PDB file of C-alpha atoms in Angstrom:
ATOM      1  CA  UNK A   1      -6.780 -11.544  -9.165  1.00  0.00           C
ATOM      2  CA  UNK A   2      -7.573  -8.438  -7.511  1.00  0.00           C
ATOM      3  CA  UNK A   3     -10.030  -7.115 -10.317  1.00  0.00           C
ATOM      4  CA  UNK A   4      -8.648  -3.783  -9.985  1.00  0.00           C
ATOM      5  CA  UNK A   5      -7.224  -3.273 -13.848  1.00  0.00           C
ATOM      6  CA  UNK A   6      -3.989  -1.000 -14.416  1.00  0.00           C
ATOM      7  CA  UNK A   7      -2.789  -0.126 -17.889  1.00  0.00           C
ATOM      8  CA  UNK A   8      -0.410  -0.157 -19.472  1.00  0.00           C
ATOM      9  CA  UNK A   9       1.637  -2.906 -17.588  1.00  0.00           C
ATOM     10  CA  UNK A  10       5.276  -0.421 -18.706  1.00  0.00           C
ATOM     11  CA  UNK A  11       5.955   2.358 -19.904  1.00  0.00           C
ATOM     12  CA  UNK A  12       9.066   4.203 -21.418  1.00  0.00           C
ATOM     13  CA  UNK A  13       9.439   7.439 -21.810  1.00  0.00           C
ATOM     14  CA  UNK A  14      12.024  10.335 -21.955  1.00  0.00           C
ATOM     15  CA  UNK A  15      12.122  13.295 -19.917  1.00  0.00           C
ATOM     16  CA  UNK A  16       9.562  15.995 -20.496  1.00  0.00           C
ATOM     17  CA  UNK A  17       6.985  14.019 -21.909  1.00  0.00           C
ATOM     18  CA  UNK A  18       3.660  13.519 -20.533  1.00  0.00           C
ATOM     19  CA  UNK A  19       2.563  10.111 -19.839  1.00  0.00           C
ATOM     20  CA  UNK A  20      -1.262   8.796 -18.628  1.00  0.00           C
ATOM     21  CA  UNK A  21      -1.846   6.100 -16.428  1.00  0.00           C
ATOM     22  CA  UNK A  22      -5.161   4.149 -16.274  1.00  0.00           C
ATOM     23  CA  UNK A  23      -6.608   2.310 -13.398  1.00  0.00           C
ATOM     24  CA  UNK A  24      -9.906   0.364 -13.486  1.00  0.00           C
ATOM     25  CA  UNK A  25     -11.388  -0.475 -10.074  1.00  0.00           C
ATOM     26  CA  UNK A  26     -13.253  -3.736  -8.922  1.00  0.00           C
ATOM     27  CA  UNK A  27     -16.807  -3.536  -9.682  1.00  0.00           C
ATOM     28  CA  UNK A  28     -18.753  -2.601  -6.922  1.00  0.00           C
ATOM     29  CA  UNK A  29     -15.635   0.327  -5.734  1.00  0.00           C
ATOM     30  CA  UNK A  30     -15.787   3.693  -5.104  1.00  0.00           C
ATOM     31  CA  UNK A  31     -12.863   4.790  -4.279  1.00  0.00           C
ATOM     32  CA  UNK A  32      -9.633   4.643  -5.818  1.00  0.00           C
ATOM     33  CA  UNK A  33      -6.090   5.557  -4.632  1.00  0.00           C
ATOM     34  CA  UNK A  34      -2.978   6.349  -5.995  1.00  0.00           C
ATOM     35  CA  UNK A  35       0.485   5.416  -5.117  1.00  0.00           C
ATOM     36  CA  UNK A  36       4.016   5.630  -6.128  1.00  0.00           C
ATOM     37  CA  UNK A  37       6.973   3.132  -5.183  1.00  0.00           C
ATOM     38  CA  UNK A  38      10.571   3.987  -5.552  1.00  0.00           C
ATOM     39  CA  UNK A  39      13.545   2.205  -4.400  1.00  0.00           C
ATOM     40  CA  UNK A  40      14.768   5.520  -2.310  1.00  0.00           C
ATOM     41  CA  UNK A  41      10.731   6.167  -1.137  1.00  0.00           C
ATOM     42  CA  UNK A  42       9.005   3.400  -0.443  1.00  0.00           C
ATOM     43  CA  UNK A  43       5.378   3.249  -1.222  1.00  0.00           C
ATOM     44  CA  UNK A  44       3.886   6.554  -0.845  1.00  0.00           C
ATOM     45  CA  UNK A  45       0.034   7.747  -1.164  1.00  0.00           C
ATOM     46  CA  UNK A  46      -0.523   9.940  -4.233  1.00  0.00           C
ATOM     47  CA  UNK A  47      -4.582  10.774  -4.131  1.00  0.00           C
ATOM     48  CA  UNK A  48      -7.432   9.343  -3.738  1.00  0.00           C
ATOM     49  CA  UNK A  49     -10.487   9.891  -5.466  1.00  0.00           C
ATOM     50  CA  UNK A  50     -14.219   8.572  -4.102  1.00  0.00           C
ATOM     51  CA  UNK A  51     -17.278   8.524  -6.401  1.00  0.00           C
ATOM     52  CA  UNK A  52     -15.875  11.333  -9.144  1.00  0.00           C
ATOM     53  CA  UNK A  53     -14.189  13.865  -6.135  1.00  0.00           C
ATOM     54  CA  UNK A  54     -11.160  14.143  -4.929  1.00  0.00           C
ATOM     55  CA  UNK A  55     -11.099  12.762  -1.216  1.00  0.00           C
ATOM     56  CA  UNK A  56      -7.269  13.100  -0.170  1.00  0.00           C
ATOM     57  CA  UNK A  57      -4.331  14.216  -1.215  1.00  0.00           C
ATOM     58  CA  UNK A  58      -0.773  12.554   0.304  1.00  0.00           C
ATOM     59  CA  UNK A  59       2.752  13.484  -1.729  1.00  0.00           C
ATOM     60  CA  UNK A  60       1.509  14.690  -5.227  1.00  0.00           C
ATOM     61  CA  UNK A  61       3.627  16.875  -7.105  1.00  0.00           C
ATOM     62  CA  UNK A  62       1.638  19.362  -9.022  1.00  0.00           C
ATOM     63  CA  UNK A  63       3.482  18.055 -12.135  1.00  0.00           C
ATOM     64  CA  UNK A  64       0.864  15.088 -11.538  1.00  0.00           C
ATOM     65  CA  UNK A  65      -2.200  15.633 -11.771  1.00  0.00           C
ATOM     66  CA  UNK A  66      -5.761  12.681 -11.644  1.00  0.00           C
ATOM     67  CA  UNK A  67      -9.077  12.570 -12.073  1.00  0.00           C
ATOM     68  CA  UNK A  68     -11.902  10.152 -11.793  1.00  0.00           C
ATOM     69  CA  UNK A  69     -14.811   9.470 -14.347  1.00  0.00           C
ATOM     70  CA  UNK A  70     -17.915   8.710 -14.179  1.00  0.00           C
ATOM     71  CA  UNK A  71     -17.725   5.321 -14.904  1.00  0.00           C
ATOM     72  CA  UNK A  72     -15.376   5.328 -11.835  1.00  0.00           C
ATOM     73  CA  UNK A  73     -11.940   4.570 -13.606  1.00  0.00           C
ATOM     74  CA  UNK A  74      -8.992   6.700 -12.742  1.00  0.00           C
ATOM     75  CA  UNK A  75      -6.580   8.085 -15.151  1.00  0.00           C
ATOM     76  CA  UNK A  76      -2.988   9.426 -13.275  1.00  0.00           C
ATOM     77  CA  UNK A  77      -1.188  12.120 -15.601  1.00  0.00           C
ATOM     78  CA  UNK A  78       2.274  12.648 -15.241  1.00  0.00           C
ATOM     79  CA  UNK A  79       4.171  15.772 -17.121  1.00  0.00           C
ATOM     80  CA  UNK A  80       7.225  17.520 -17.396  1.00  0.00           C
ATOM     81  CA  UNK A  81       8.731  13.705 -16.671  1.00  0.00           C
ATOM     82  CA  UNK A  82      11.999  13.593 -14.601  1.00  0.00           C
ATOM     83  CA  UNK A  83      14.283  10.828 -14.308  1.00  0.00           C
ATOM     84  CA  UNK A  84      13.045  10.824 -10.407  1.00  0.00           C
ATOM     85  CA  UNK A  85       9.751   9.860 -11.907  1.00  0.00           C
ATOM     86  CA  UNK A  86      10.997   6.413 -12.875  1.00  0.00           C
ATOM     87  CA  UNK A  87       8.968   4.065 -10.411  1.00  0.00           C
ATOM     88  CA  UNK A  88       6.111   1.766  -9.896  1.00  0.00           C
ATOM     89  CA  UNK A  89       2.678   3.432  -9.751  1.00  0.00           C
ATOM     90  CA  UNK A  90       0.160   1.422  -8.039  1.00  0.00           C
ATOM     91  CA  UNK A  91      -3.547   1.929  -8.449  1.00  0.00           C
ATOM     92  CA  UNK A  92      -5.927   0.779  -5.242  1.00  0.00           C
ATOM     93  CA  UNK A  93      -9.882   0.278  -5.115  1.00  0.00           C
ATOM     94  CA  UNK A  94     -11.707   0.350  -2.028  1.00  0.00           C
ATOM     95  CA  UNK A  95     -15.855   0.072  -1.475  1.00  0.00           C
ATOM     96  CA  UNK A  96     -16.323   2.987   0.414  1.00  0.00           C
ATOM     97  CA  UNK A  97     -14.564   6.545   0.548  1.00  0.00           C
ATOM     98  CA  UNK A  98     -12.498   5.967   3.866  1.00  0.00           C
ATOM     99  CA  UNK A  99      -8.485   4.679   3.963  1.00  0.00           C
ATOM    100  CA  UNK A 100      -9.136   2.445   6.915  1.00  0.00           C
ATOM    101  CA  UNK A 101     -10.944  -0.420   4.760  1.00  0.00           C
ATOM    102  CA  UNK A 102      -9.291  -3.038   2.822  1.00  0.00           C
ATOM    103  CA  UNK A 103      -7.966  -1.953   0.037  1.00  0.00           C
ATOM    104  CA  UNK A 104      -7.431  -3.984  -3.688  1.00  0.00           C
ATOM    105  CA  UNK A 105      -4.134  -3.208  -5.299  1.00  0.00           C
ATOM    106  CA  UNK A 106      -3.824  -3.553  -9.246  1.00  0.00           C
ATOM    107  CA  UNK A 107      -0.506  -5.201 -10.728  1.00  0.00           C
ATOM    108  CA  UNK A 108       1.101  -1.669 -10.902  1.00  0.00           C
ATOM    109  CA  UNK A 109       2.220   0.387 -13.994  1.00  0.00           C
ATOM    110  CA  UNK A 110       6.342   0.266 -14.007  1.00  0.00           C
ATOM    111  CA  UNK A 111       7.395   3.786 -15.761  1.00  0.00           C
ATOM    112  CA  UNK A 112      10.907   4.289 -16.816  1.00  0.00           C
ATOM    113  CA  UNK A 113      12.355   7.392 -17.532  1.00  0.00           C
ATOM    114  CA  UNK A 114      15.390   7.480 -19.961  1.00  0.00           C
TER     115      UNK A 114
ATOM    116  CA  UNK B   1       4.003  13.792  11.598  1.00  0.00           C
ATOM    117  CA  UNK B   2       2.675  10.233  11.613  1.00  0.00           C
ATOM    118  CA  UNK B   3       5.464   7.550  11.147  1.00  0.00           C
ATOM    119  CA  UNK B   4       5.756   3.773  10.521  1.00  0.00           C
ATOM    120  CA  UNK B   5       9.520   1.615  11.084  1.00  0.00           C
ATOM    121  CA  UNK B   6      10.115  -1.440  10.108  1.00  0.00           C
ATOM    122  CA  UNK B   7      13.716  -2.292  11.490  1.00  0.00           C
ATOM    123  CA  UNK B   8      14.593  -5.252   9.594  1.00  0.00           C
ATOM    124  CA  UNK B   9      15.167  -4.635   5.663  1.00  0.00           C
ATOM    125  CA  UNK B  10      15.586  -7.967   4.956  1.00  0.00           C
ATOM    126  CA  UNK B  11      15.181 -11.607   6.646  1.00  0.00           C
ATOM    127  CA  UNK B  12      15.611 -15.687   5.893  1.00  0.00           C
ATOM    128  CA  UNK B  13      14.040 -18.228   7.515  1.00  0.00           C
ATOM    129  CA  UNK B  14      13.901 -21.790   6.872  1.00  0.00           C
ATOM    130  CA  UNK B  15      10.516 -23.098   5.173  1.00  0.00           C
ATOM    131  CA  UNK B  16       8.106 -24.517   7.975  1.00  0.00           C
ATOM    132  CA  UNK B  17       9.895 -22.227  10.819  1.00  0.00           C
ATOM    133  CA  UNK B  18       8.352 -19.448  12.309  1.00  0.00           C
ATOM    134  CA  UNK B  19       9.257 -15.759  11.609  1.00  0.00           C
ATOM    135  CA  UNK B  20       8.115 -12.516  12.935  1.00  0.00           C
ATOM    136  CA  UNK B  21       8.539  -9.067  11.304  1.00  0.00           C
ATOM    137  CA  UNK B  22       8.870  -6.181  13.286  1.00  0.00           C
ATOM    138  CA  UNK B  23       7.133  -2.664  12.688  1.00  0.00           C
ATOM    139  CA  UNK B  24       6.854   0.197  15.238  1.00  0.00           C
ATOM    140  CA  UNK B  25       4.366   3.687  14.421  1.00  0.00           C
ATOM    141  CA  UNK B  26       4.280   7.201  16.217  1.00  0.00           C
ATOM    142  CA  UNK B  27       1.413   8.653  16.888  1.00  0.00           C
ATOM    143  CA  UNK B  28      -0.989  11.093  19.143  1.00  0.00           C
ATOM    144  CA  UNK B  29      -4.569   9.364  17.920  1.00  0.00           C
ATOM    145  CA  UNK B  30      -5.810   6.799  19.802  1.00  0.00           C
ATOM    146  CA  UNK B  31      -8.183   5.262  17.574  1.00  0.00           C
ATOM    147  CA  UNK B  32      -6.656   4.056  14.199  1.00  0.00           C
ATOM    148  CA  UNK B  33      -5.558   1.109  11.454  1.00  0.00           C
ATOM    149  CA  UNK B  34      -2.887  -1.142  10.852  1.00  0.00           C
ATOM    150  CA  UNK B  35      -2.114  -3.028   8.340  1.00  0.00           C
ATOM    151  CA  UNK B  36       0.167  -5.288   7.125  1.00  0.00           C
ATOM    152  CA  UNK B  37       1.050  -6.094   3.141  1.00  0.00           C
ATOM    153  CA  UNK B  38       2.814  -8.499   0.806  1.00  0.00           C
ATOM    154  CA  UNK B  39       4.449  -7.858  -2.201  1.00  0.00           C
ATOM    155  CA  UNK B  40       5.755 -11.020  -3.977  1.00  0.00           C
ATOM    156  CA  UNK B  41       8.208 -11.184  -6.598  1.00  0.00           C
ATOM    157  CA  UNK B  42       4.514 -10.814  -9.082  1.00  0.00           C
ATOM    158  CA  UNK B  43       4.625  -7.387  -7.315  1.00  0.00           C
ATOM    159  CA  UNK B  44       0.820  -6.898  -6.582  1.00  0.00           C
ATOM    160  CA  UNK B  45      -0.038  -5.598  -3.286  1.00  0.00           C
ATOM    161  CA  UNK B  46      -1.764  -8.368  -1.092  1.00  0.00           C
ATOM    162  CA  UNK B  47      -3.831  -7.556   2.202  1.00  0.00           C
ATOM    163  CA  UNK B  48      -2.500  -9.763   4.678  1.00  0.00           C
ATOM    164  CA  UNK B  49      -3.590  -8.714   8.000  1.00  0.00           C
ATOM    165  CA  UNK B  50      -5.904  -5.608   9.571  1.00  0.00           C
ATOM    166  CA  UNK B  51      -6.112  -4.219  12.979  1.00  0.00           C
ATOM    167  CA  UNK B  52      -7.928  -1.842  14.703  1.00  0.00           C
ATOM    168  CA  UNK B  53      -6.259  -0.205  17.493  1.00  0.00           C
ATOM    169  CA  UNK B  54      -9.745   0.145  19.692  1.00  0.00           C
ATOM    170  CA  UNK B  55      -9.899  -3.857  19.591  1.00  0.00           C
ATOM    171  CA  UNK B  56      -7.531  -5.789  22.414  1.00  0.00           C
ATOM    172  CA  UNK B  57      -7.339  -9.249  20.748  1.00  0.00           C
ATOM    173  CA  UNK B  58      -4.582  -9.604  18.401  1.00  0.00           C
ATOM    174  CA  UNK B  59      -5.964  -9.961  14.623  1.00  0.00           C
ATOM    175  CA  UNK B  60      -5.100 -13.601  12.718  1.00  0.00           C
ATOM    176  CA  UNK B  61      -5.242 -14.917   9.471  1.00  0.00           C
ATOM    177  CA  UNK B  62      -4.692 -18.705   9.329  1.00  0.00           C
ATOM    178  CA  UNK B  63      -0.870 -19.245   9.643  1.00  0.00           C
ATOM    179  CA  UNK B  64      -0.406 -15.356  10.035  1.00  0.00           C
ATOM    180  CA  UNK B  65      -0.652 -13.208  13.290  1.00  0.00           C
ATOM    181  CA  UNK B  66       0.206  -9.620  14.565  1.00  0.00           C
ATOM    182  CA  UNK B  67       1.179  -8.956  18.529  1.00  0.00           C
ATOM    183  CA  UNK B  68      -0.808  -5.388  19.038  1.00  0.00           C
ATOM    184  CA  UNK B  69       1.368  -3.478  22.042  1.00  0.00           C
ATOM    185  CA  UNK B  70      -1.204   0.082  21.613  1.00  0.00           C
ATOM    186  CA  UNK B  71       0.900   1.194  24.924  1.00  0.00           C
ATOM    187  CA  UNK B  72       4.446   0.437  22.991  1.00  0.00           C
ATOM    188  CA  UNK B  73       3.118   1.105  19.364  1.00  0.00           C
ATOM    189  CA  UNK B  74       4.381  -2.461  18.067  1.00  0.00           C
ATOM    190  CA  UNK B  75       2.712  -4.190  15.631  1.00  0.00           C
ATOM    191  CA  UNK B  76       4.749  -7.405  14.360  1.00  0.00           C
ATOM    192  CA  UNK B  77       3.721 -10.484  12.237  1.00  0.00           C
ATOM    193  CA  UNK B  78       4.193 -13.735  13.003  1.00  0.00           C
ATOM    194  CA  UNK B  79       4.125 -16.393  10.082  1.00  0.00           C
ATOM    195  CA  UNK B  80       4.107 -19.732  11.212  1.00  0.00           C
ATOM    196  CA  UNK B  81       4.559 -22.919   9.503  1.00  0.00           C
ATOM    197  CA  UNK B  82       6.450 -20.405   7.062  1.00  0.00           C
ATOM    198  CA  UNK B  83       5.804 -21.680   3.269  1.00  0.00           C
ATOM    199  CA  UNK B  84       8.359 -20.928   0.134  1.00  0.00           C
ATOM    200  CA  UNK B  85       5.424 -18.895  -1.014  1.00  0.00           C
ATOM    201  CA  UNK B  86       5.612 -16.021   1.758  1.00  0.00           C
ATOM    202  CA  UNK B  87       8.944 -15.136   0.738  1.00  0.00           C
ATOM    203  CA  UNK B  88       7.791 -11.668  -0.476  1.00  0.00           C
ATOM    204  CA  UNK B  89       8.089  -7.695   0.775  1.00  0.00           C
ATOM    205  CA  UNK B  90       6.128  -6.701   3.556  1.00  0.00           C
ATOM    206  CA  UNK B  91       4.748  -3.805   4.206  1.00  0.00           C
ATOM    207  CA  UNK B  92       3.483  -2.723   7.519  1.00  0.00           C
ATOM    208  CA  UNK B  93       0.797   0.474   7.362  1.00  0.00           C
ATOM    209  CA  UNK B  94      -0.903   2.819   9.230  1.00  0.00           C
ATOM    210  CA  UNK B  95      -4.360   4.699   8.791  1.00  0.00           C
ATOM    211  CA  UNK B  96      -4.968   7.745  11.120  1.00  0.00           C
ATOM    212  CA  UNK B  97      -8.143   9.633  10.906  1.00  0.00           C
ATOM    213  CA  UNK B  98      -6.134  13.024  11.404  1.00  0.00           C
ATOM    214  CA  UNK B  99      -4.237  12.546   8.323  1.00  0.00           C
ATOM    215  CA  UNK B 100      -6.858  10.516   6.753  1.00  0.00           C
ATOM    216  CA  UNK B 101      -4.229   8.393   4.517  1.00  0.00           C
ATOM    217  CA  UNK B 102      -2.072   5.076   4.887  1.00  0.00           C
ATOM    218  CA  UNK B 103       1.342   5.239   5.687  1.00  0.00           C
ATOM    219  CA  UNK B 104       3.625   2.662   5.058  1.00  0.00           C
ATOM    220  CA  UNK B 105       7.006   1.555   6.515  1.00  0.00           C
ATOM    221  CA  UNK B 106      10.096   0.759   4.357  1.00  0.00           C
ATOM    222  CA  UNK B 107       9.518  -2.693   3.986  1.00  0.00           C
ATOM    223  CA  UNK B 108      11.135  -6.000   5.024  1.00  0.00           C
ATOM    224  CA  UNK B 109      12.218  -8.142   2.427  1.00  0.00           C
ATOM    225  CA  UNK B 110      11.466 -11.636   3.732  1.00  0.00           C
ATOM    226  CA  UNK B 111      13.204 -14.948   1.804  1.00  0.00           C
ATOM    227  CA  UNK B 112      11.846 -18.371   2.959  1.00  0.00           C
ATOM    228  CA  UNK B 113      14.597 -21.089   2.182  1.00  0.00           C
ATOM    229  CA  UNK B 114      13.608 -24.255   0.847  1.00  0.00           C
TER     230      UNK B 114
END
């Protein structure tokens, strides 16, 4: 157990809805990252947010937007939903605000796009 | 751009042999992170290894290993003693300050055989 807390586990949806995604990091974490995995893709870096701010920014479409509380969990909102959407979306905690330290994934939210 | 290739998509090996995973990176920065990761069939994302590229001695983990060529830009794991419960996805990434993100490879899928 990673104690980094992604809900929900699936999600189905049709095209042109808007879906959230919620990530919980392990205690102690400031950081969390988002990332998307797709058969055609791979595993690719969404955003990362340390502490409340935005830190870094990788392939995000502006359809997707994220944001970080102040109780540090991370909420990932997809709109306008494409069929291309259909992946695995991984949340990631980390301690402190840089990419080179360890970082705890969460068991991934699988969205499906019909 | 930053890049990370992993050659072999997929591999078997017999349990208790030894296997190593290839993964080569481009890049201009001299001082950086690699990683590698596991994804088992549970799909959570599972630290294996870390490297950092200013440190000569090749990182290890119990039964797993990396060989570090900086000159080259290789960075392979070796499992040895291989165990029906590394048969998983690997993922071999790389942390630039420049670009401040990870950047994984493709992936090699990796079946131990019983």
């Amino acid at each position: 157990d990673s104690g980094v807390t992604q809900t929900p586990k699936h999600l189905i949806t049709a095209t042109g809805q808007r879906v959230t995604l919620r990530c919980s990091p392990r205690s102690g974490d400031l950081s969390v990252y988002w990332y998307q995995q797709s058969l055609d893709q791979g595993l690719q870096f969404l955003i990362q947010y340390y502490n409340g701010e935005e830190r870094a920014k990788g392939n995000i479409l502006e359809r997707f937007s994220a944001q970080q509380f102040p109780d540090l969990h991370s909420e990932l909102n997809l709109s306008s939903l494409e069929l291309g959407d259909s992946a695995l979306y991984f949340c990631a905690s980390s301690a402190g605000p840089y990419s080179n330290q360890p970082q705890h994934f969460g068991d991934g939210t699988r969205l499906s796009i019909l | 751009a930053q890049t990370v290739t992993q050659s072999q998509p997929e591999m078997s090996v017999q349990e208790a042999e030894t296997v190593t995973l290839s993964c080569t990176y481009d890049t201009s920065e001299n001082n950086y992170y690699l990683f590698w990761y596991k994804q088992p069939p549970s799909r959570q994302m599972i630290l294996v290894i870390r490297q950092e590229a200013y440190k000569q001695q090749n990182a290890t983990e119990n039964r797993f290993s990396v060989n570090f060529q900086k000159a080259a830009k290789s960075f392979s794991l070796k499992i040895s003693d291989s165990q029906l419960g590394d048969t998983a996805m690997y993922f071999c990434a790389f942390f630039g300050n420049r670009d401040d993100k990870i950047i994984f490879g493709k992936g090699t899928r990796l079946h131990i055989l019983p």
